[in-house]
Short mmCIF file of C-alpha atoms in Angstrom, two decimals:
data_model
loop_
_atom_site.label_atom_id
_atom_site.label_comp_id
_atom_site.label_asym_id
_atom_site.label_seq_id
_atom_site.Cartn_x
_atom_site.Cartn_y
_atom_site.Cartn_z
CA UNK E 1 32.34 -30.34 49.85
CA UNK E 2 31.34 -26.66 48.38
CA UNK E 3 31.87 -23.92 49.77
CA UNK E 4 30.11 -20.54 48.27
CA UNK E 5 30.68 -17.43 49.63
CA UNK E 6 30.22 -13.52 48.92
CA UNK E 7 32.99 -11.74 46.73
CA UNK E 8 33.78 -10.00 49.30
CA UNK E 9 34.36 -12.58 51.97
CA UNK E 10 38.44 -12.79 52.09
CA UNK E 11 39.00 -8.95 52.56
CA UNK E 12 37.50 -8.94 55.68
CA UNK E 13 39.76 -7.69 58.39
CA UNK E 14 38.76 -7.32 62.32
CA UNK E 15 39.02 -3.79 63.58
CA UNK E 16 39.91 -5.00 66.95
CA UNK E 17 40.75 -2.06 69.78
CA UNK E 18 39.68 0.46 66.62
CA UNK E 19 35.96 -1.48 66.07
CA UNK E 20 33.16 1.61 67.04
CA UNK E 21 31.80 -1.62 68.65
CA UNK E 22 32.72 -4.68 70.11
CA UNK E 23 31.57 -8.54 69.43
CA UNK E 24 33.04 -9.39 72.89
CA UNK E 25 29.85 -7.96 75.25
CA UNK E 26 26.66 -7.51 74.91
CA UNK E 27 25.85 -11.39 74.69
CA UNK E 28 26.97 -14.94 75.69
CA UNK E 29 29.83 -16.84 73.94
CA UNK E 30 29.62 -20.07 74.02
CA UNK E 31 32.61 -22.66 74.43
CA UNK E 32 33.19 -25.25 71.92
CA UNK E 33 33.88 -29.05 73.77
CA UNK E 34 37.59 -29.08 72.48
CA UNK E 35 38.44 -25.71 73.47
CA UNK E 36 36.86 -26.46 77.13
CA UNK E 37 38.84 -29.34 77.73
CA UNK E 38 42.06 -27.23 76.34
CA UNK E 39 41.25 -24.69 79.17
CA UNK E 40 40.79 -27.35 81.17
CA UNK E 41 44.22 -28.09 80.75
CA UNK E 42 46.01 -24.90 80.26
CA UNK E 43 48.90 -24.73 83.35
CA UNK E 44 50.12 -22.28 85.66
CA UNK E 45 48.24 -18.72 86.68
CA UNK E 46 46.49 -18.25 83.51
CA UNK E 47 44.86 -21.39 83.87
CA UNK E 48 43.76 -20.78 87.31
CA UNK E 49 41.59 -17.07 85.96
CA UNK E 50 40.76 -19.54 83.18
CA UNK E 51 39.09 -22.43 85.13
CA UNK E 52 37.93 -19.56 88.00
CA UNK E 53 36.68 -17.25 84.47
CA UNK E 54 33.95 -20.30 82.71
CA UNK E 55 30.71 -20.94 84.02
CA UNK E 56 31.50 -24.96 83.65
CA UNK E 57 27.23 -25.76 83.58
CA UNK E 58 26.94 -23.54 80.60
CA UNK E 59 29.59 -23.96 78.74
CA UNK E 60 30.26 -20.25 78.33
CA UNK E 61 32.35 -17.29 79.22
CA UNK E 62 31.88 -15.28 82.61
CA UNK E 63 30.50 -11.76 81.94
CA UNK E 64 31.62 -8.69 84.00
CA UNK E 65 29.55 -5.58 83.41
CA UNK E 66 27.69 -7.76 80.48
CA UNK E 67 30.97 -7.77 78.64
CA UNK E 68 33.21 -11.34 78.65
CA UNK E 69 35.95 -10.91 81.77
CA UNK E 70 39.01 -11.73 79.17
CA UNK E 71 37.83 -8.38 77.17
CA UNK E 72 40.53 -5.77 78.75
CA UNK E 73 40.33 -2.05 78.72
CA UNK E 74 41.85 -2.04 75.51
CA UNK E 75 38.82 -4.04 73.96
CA UNK E 76 41.44 -6.90 73.38
CA UNK E 77 41.12 -10.23 74.48
CA UNK E 78 43.62 -11.55 76.68
CA UNK E 79 43.50 -14.77 75.58
CA UNK E 80 44.65 -13.81 72.52
CA UNK E 81 47.53 -11.94 73.74
CA UNK E 82 48.62 -14.97 75.85
CA UNK E 83 47.99 -18.09 73.73
CA UNK E 84 47.66 -16.61 70.20
CA UNK E 85 44.73 -17.53 67.62
CA UNK E 86 44.83 -21.13 67.95
CA UNK E 87 43.80 -20.33 71.62
CA UNK E 88 40.53 -18.99 71.03
CA UNK E 89 36.85 -20.90 70.99
CA UNK E 90 35.41 -21.59 67.69
CA UNK E 91 32.69 -19.25 68.42
CA UNK E 92 35.24 -16.34 68.49
CA UNK E 93 37.62 -17.97 65.57
CA UNK E 94 34.44 -18.11 63.47
CA UNK E 95 33.01 -14.62 64.23
CA UNK E 96 31.49 -12.30 62.07
CA UNK E 97 31.52 -15.49 59.71
CA UNK E 98 27.87 -17.01 59.93
CA UNK E 99 27.74 -20.89 57.94
CA UNK E 100 24.54 -22.07 56.65
CA UNK E 101 24.87 -26.04 56.61
CA UNK E 102 23.44 -27.91 53.57
CA UNK E 103 24.36 -32.01 52.62
CA UNK E 104 27.86 -31.25 51.34
CA UNK E 105 27.34 -27.72 50.63
CA UNK E 106 28.55 -24.80 52.97
CA UNK E 107 27.40 -21.31 52.58
CA UNK E 108 29.43 -18.18 54.53
CA UNK E 109 28.86 -14.99 54.87
CA UNK E 110 30.07 -11.97 57.21
CA UNK E 111 27.25 -11.61 60.31
CA UNK E 112 25.63 -7.67 59.53
CA UNK E 113 26.02 -7.30 63.63
CA UNK E 114 29.49 -6.41 63.07
CA UNK E 115 30.14 -3.32 61.90
CA UNK E 116 33.06 -3.64 60.02
CA UNK E 117 31.15 -6.42 57.92
CA UNK E 118 28.21 -4.78 57.60
CA UNK E 119 30.39 -1.36 56.46
CA UNK E 120 31.24 -4.52 53.26
CA UNK E 121 28.44 -5.74 52.94
CA UNK E 122 26.76 -2.00 52.37
CA UNK E 123 29.83 -0.19 50.92
CA UNK E 124 29.98 -1.53 47.71
CA UNK E 125 27.84 -0.16 44.65
CA UNK E 126 28.58 -2.70 42.63
CA UNK E 127 26.24 -6.15 42.55
CA UNK E 128 27.19 -8.49 44.77
CA UNK E 129 28.45 -11.61 43.34
CA UNK E 130 29.21 -15.30 45.27
CA UNK E 131 32.17 -16.98 44.32
CA UNK E 132 32.55 -21.15 45.15
CA UNK E 133 35.39 -23.64 45.73
CA UNK E 134 35.75 -27.32 46.41
CA UNK E 135 37.15 -29.27 48.87
CA UNK E 136 38.36 -33.13 49.81
CA UNK E 137 35.78 -33.90 52.77
CA UNK E 138 33.84 -36.58 53.85
CA UNK E 139 30.95 -37.09 51.61
CA UNK E 140 27.95 -36.54 53.49
CA UNK E 141 24.10 -37.92 53.72
CA UNK E 142 21.84 -35.41 55.97
CA UNK E 143 18.82 -37.94 56.86
CA UNK E 144 14.98 -36.14 55.29
CA UNK E 145 17.20 -33.69 53.20
CA UNK E 146 15.30 -33.01 50.35
CA UNK E 147 17.76 -32.59 47.86
CA UNK E 148 15.62 -31.16 44.98
CA UNK E 149 13.50 -29.15 47.00
CA UNK E 150 16.99 -27.39 47.94
CA UNK E 151 17.88 -27.51 43.80
CA UNK E 152 14.23 -25.51 42.90
CA UNK E 153 15.31 -23.29 46.73
CA UNK E 154 18.73 -21.98 44.88
CA UNK E 155 16.63 -21.73 41.95
CA UNK E 156 14.60 -19.17 43.16
CA UNK E 157 16.76 -17.75 44.64
CA UNK E 158 18.70 -16.53 41.86
CA UNK E 159 15.62 -15.35 40.22
CA UNK E 160 14.82 -13.52 43.75
CA UNK E 161 18.68 -12.00 43.02
CA UNK E 162 17.98 -10.80 39.24
CA UNK E 163 14.94 -8.89 40.75
CA UNK E 164 16.36 -7.63 43.45
CA UNK E 165 19.84 -5.96 41.71
CA UNK E 166 17.53 -5.32 38.57
CA UNK E 167 18.25 -1.09 39.56
CA UNK E 168 15.76 0.10 36.32
CA UNK E 169 13.32 -0.66 39.32
CA UNK E 170 12.94 1.19 42.70
CA UNK E 171 13.74 -0.59 45.90
CA UNK E 172 10.00 -0.46 46.76
CA UNK E 173 8.92 -1.94 43.49
CA UNK E 174 11.65 -4.97 44.09
CA UNK E 175 11.05 -5.65 47.77
CA UNK E 176 7.15 -6.05 45.99
CA UNK E 177 7.97 -8.69 43.62
CA UNK E 178 10.14 -11.24 45.18
CA UNK E 179 7.48 -10.44 48.36
CA UNK E 180 5.04 -11.12 45.66
CA UNK E 181 6.53 -14.03 43.49
CA UNK E 182 7.29 -15.66 46.82
CA UNK E 183 4.00 -16.14 47.87
CA UNK E 184 2.62 -17.60 44.54
CA UNK E 185 5.90 -19.80 44.96
CA UNK E 186 5.19 -20.43 48.43
CA UNK E 187 2.10 -22.94 47.63
CA UNK E 188 4.09 -25.18 45.14
CA UNK E 189 7.16 -25.58 46.91
CA UNK E 190 4.92 -26.75 50.20
CA UNK E 191 3.39 -29.58 47.40
CA UNK E 192 5.79 -29.82 45.87
CA UNK E 193 5.27 -28.96 42.06
CA UNK E 194 8.01 -27.93 41.02
CA UNK E 195 7.29 -28.01 37.53
CA UNK E 196 4.81 -25.50 37.99
CA UNK E 197 8.05 -23.33 39.68
CA UNK E 198 9.71 -23.90 36.70
CA UNK E 199 7.46 -22.04 34.06
CA UNK E 200 6.63 -19.61 37.20
CA UNK E 201 10.69 -18.13 37.07
CA UNK E 202 10.27 -18.26 33.33
CA UNK E 203 7.02 -16.38 33.21
CA UNK E 204 8.43 -14.08 36.30
CA UNK E 205 10.89 -12.97 34.40
CA UNK E 206 8.92 -11.64 31.06
CA UNK E 207 8.29 -8.19 30.02
CA UNK E 208 4.56 -9.24 30.05
CA UNK E 209 4.74 -10.43 34.26
CA UNK E 210 6.44 -7.01 34.78
CA UNK E 211 3.50 -4.73 33.64
CA UNK E 212 1.28 -7.21 35.10
CA UNK E 213 2.57 -6.93 37.94
CA UNK E 214 3.00 -2.90 38.54
CA UNK E 215 -1.21 -2.64 37.35
CA UNK E 216 -1.46 -4.50 40.37
CA UNK E 217 0.67 -2.57 42.29
CA UNK E 218 -1.17 0.60 41.54
CA UNK E 219 -3.86 0.28 43.98
CA UNK E 220 -1.00 0.06 46.87
CA UNK E 221 0.46 3.20 45.78
CA UNK E 222 -0.01 6.72 47.63
CA UNK E 223 -1.48 5.42 50.77
CA UNK E 224 0.90 6.75 52.65
CA UNK E 225 -1.42 6.80 56.69
CA UNK E 226 -1.78 2.81 55.40
CA UNK E 227 1.81 2.34 55.15
CA UNK E 228 2.91 4.21 58.40
CA UNK E 229 0.62 2.69 60.67
CA UNK E 230 1.55 -0.95 59.04
CA UNK E 231 5.03 0.54 59.50
CA UNK E 232 4.36 1.34 62.99
CA UNK E 233 2.47 -2.44 64.40
CA UNK E 234 5.94 -4.00 62.73
CA UNK E 235 8.01 -1.26 64.27
CA UNK E 236 6.29 -2.12 67.66
CA UNK E 237 7.15 -6.13 67.33
CA UNK E 238 10.76 -5.60 68.04
CA UNK E 239 8.97 -4.31 71.19
CA UNK E 240 8.50 -8.05 71.89
CA UNK E 241 11.94 -9.50 71.52
CA UNK E 242 14.67 -10.71 73.70
CA UNK E 243 16.30 -7.64 74.41
CA UNK E 244 20.53 -7.32 74.17
CA UNK E 245 21.38 -3.96 75.47
CA UNK E 246 18.94 -2.22 77.14
CA UNK E 247 20.19 1.08 75.11
CA UNK E 248 18.32 -0.44 72.21
CA UNK E 249 14.79 -0.40 73.45
CA UNK E 250 15.48 2.86 74.45
CA UNK E 251 16.66 4.43 70.75
CA UNK E 252 13.61 2.67 69.28
CA UNK E 253 11.16 4.54 71.46
CA UNK E 254 13.19 7.51 70.50
CA UNK E 255 13.26 7.26 67.22
CA UNK E 256 9.43 5.90 66.87
CA UNK E 257 8.54 9.03 68.77
CA UNK E 258 9.94 11.31 66.67
CA UNK E 259 9.02 8.75 63.05
CA UNK E 260 5.23 8.31 63.69
CA UNK E 261 4.24 9.96 66.73
CA UNK E 262 5.95 13.56 66.68
CA UNK E 263 4.89 13.83 62.88
CA UNK E 264 1.48 14.16 61.11
CA UNK E 265 -0.17 12.05 58.68
CA UNK E 266 0.70 14.78 56.24
CA UNK E 267 4.33 16.05 57.67
CA UNK E 268 4.69 12.20 57.24
CA UNK E 269 4.19 11.36 53.44
CA UNK E 270 6.61 14.23 53.44
CA UNK E 271 9.64 12.98 54.95
CA UNK E 272 8.87 9.38 53.25
CA UNK E 273 9.35 11.35 49.90
CA UNK E 274 11.58 13.96 50.36
CA UNK E 275 14.55 10.89 52.36
CA UNK E 276 13.85 8.92 48.90
CA UNK E 277 14.91 11.71 46.54
CA UNK E 278 17.69 12.93 49.30
CA UNK E 279 18.86 8.46 49.47
CA UNK E 280 17.77 7.85 45.70
CA UNK E 281 21.58 8.04 44.56
CA UNK E 282 22.75 4.93 47.29
CA UNK E 283 19.36 3.05 47.21
CA UNK E 284 22.27 0.21 46.42
CA UNK E 285 22.66 -0.11 50.21
CA UNK E 286 19.34 -1.23 50.46
CA UNK E 287 19.49 -3.67 47.80
CA UNK E 288 22.93 -5.13 49.68
CA UNK E 289 20.79 -5.43 52.50
CA UNK E 290 18.29 -7.42 50.69
CA UNK E 291 20.88 -9.87 49.23
CA UNK E 292 22.66 -10.51 52.15
CA UNK E 293 19.08 -11.60 53.59
CA UNK E 294 18.02 -13.49 50.98
CA UNK E 295 21.59 -15.51 51.33
CA UNK E 296 21.59 -16.48 53.98
CA UNK E 297 17.23 -16.97 54.71
CA UNK E 298 16.18 -18.32 51.83
CA UNK E 299 17.74 -21.67 51.20
CA UNK E 300 16.95 -22.63 54.46
CA UNK E 301 13.27 -23.94 53.41
CA UNK E 302 14.82 -26.69 52.31
CA UNK E 303 14.21 -27.58 56.30
CA UNK E 304 10.54 -26.51 56.79
CA UNK E 305 9.68 -25.34 53.94
CA UNK E 306 8.41 -22.01 54.31
CA UNK E 307 10.15 -20.29 51.62
CA UNK E 308 7.47 -16.79 51.77
CA UNK E 309 8.32 -16.63 55.41
CA UNK E 310 11.82 -16.68 54.55
CA UNK E 311 11.37 -13.55 51.93
CA UNK E 312 9.31 -11.87 54.20
CA UNK E 313 11.78 -11.76 57.31
CA UNK E 314 14.45 -10.32 54.51
CA UNK E 315 12.23 -7.34 53.05
CA UNK E 316 10.83 -6.69 56.82
CA UNK E 317 14.33 -6.76 57.94
CA UNK E 318 15.47 -4.14 54.96
CA UNK E 319 12.43 -2.22 55.46
CA UNK E 320 12.33 -1.69 59.30
CA UNK E 321 16.24 -0.75 58.36
CA UNK E 322 14.89 2.11 56.18
CA UNK E 323 12.34 3.20 59.01
CA UNK E 324 15.29 4.29 61.26
CA UNK E 325 17.23 5.03 58.82
CA UNK E 326 14.38 7.81 58.25
CA UNK E 327 13.72 8.70 61.83
CA UNK E 328 17.58 9.18 62.14
CA UNK E 329 17.69 11.00 59.14
CA UNK E 330 14.94 13.72 60.81
CA UNK E 331 16.67 13.77 63.96
CA UNK E 332 19.77 14.94 62.22
CA UNK E 333 18.70 17.85 60.15
CA UNK E 334 17.85 15.67 57.32
CA UNK E 335 20.91 13.85 56.56
CA UNK E 336 22.47 11.01 56.45
CA UNK E 337 25.91 10.17 56.15
CA UNK E 338 27.36 6.14 55.10
CA UNK E 339 28.86 5.79 58.72
CA UNK E 340 25.22 6.09 60.46
CA UNK E 341 23.46 3.73 57.93
CA UNK E 342 26.64 1.41 59.14
CA UNK E 343 25.69 1.60 62.64
CA UNK E 344 22.27 1.37 62.20
CA UNK E 345 22.19 -1.86 60.35
CA UNK E 346 24.58 -3.41 62.33
CA UNK E 347 22.89 -2.33 66.05
CA UNK E 348 19.52 -3.73 64.21
CA UNK E 349 21.62 -7.16 63.84
CA UNK E 350 23.11 -7.24 66.48
CA UNK E 351 19.80 -7.28 68.23
CA UNK E 352 17.88 -8.59 66.08
CA UNK E 353 18.81 -10.68 62.96
CA UNK E 354 22.04 -12.52 64.81
CA UNK E 355 19.82 -13.76 68.06
CA UNK E 356 18.92 -17.37 67.41
CA UNK E 357 15.79 -16.53 69.77
CA UNK E 358 14.68 -13.57 68.31
CA UNK E 359 15.02 -14.53 64.44
CA UNK E 360 13.42 -17.35 65.58
CA UNK E 361 9.92 -15.20 66.63
CA UNK E 362 10.92 -12.55 63.74
CA UNK E 363 9.86 -15.85 61.44
CA UNK E 364 6.95 -17.08 63.95
CA UNK E 365 5.04 -13.45 63.87
CA UNK E 366 5.64 -13.38 59.90
CA UNK E 367 4.31 -16.44 59.31
CA UNK E 368 1.07 -16.52 61.21
CA UNK E 369 0.39 -12.96 61.74
CA UNK E 370 -1.34 -10.94 59.70
CA UNK E 371 -0.35 -7.47 59.91
CA UNK E 372 2.52 -9.81 57.36
CA UNK E 373 -0.40 -11.38 54.99
CA UNK E 374 0.79 -10.28 51.60
CA UNK E 375 -1.35 -7.25 51.61
CA UNK E 376 -0.27 -5.70 54.56
CA UNK E 377 2.72 -6.46 53.15
CA UNK E 378 2.72 -4.37 50.04
CA UNK E 379 0.62 -2.10 51.49
CA UNK E 380 3.78 -1.10 54.21
CA UNK E 381 6.51 -1.04 50.49
CA UNK E 382 4.57 0.74 48.28
CA UNK E 383 2.26 2.99 50.33
#
C-alpha cells in the first residue's frame, strides 16, 4: 500500500484542553464495531458509564448540550484518561487525519476543521509538497476502479498544483486558470479521451496559452458589481446547508450585512481592492487552502468522472473563506490577524467541508446550478 501526505503531516500535535475549539462537541461521533465490542465488555464503574452513555442503535456517543458526554469541564476526554489512547474509537484516534481511499493508495490530510491543523496548513509561506511511503499490505482490487482515469487525474492535479503555486500570478488568476482548465478537461475526462488530455496539459504549460487566457479573462475584470452579486448569491447558498452550530448562521448573517448590505457598490469595490493590497504579502494562505482542497477532492473524480465540480468546489470554498476574511477585516477596523484567518477557515470547514452531507450538497449545487457555470465563476473570481 502506498500512502501520500503533505510534508507537515507528522508534525501535527493535538492542543487538547488548550485548543480554541474542541472536536468532541458540535457533531455526532460514530463508534466503530471493534470499539463498541470493547466498550460493551469494559468492567467496573466506568464500564457501566460506557454502557449507559452510548446510543447503541446509532453506534454513537450520547451528547449533553451538544458535547460528548465523556468530554469533561477541562475539555479533556474521560475515556482517554481512564484507559489511554488504545481505548479511543477509530474516529477519535484518527481525527483530524482524513483518508481518501483508492486502489492500493491512501491519501491522508489533516482536516481544516481542526484549529491546530488549520494553523499548520495556512502558516507556511513555503510551497506545499507531498511525501510518499510504502507499507506491505495485501494487494487491493477495487471493483470498477478505473486505473487509467486515476493516473490521468493525478497528472491533471499535478498541473493544477503548478498553477496554484505560481506566485508570479495573482491568486485570482490562479483560481481562474484552474477553473477554466478543468472545464476544458471535463469533456475529455467524461468520455475517457485521454490522449487529448495529454495534449491539452502540454499546451496549458506554454507562455502562449497564458497570454491567450489573460486576453479572455480581461472581459471579466473590473466588473465589481457583478462580482458582488455573484459572491453574495454563493454566500447565501450556505444557508441551505445543515447547521452544526446555530452561531454559524448568526455569524454568516452578521457578516453578510456588513459586506454586501452595509456597503454601496463603490464602497464594496474599494473594500475588495484595499483588502487585496493589504493582504498581498500573505496570498500564500489562500494558495495553501487551494492546495489543501485540490489534494482532498480532485482524484475523487475517479468515482464519478466529475473533475470540474471537484475543482469548482475547491475554488468556491477558497473564495468564500476569502470573502469572510474581508468581512472580518472590515469589522476589525481593516485589520486581520493570522489567528483571525485560522478561526475563519476552521469554522467554515467545520460547518461546510467536514460534513459529508454538506459536501455532497455543495458539490450538487456547483454541478447543477447556473450560478456556478464557468462564466459566472469567472465573474466572481476576476470582477
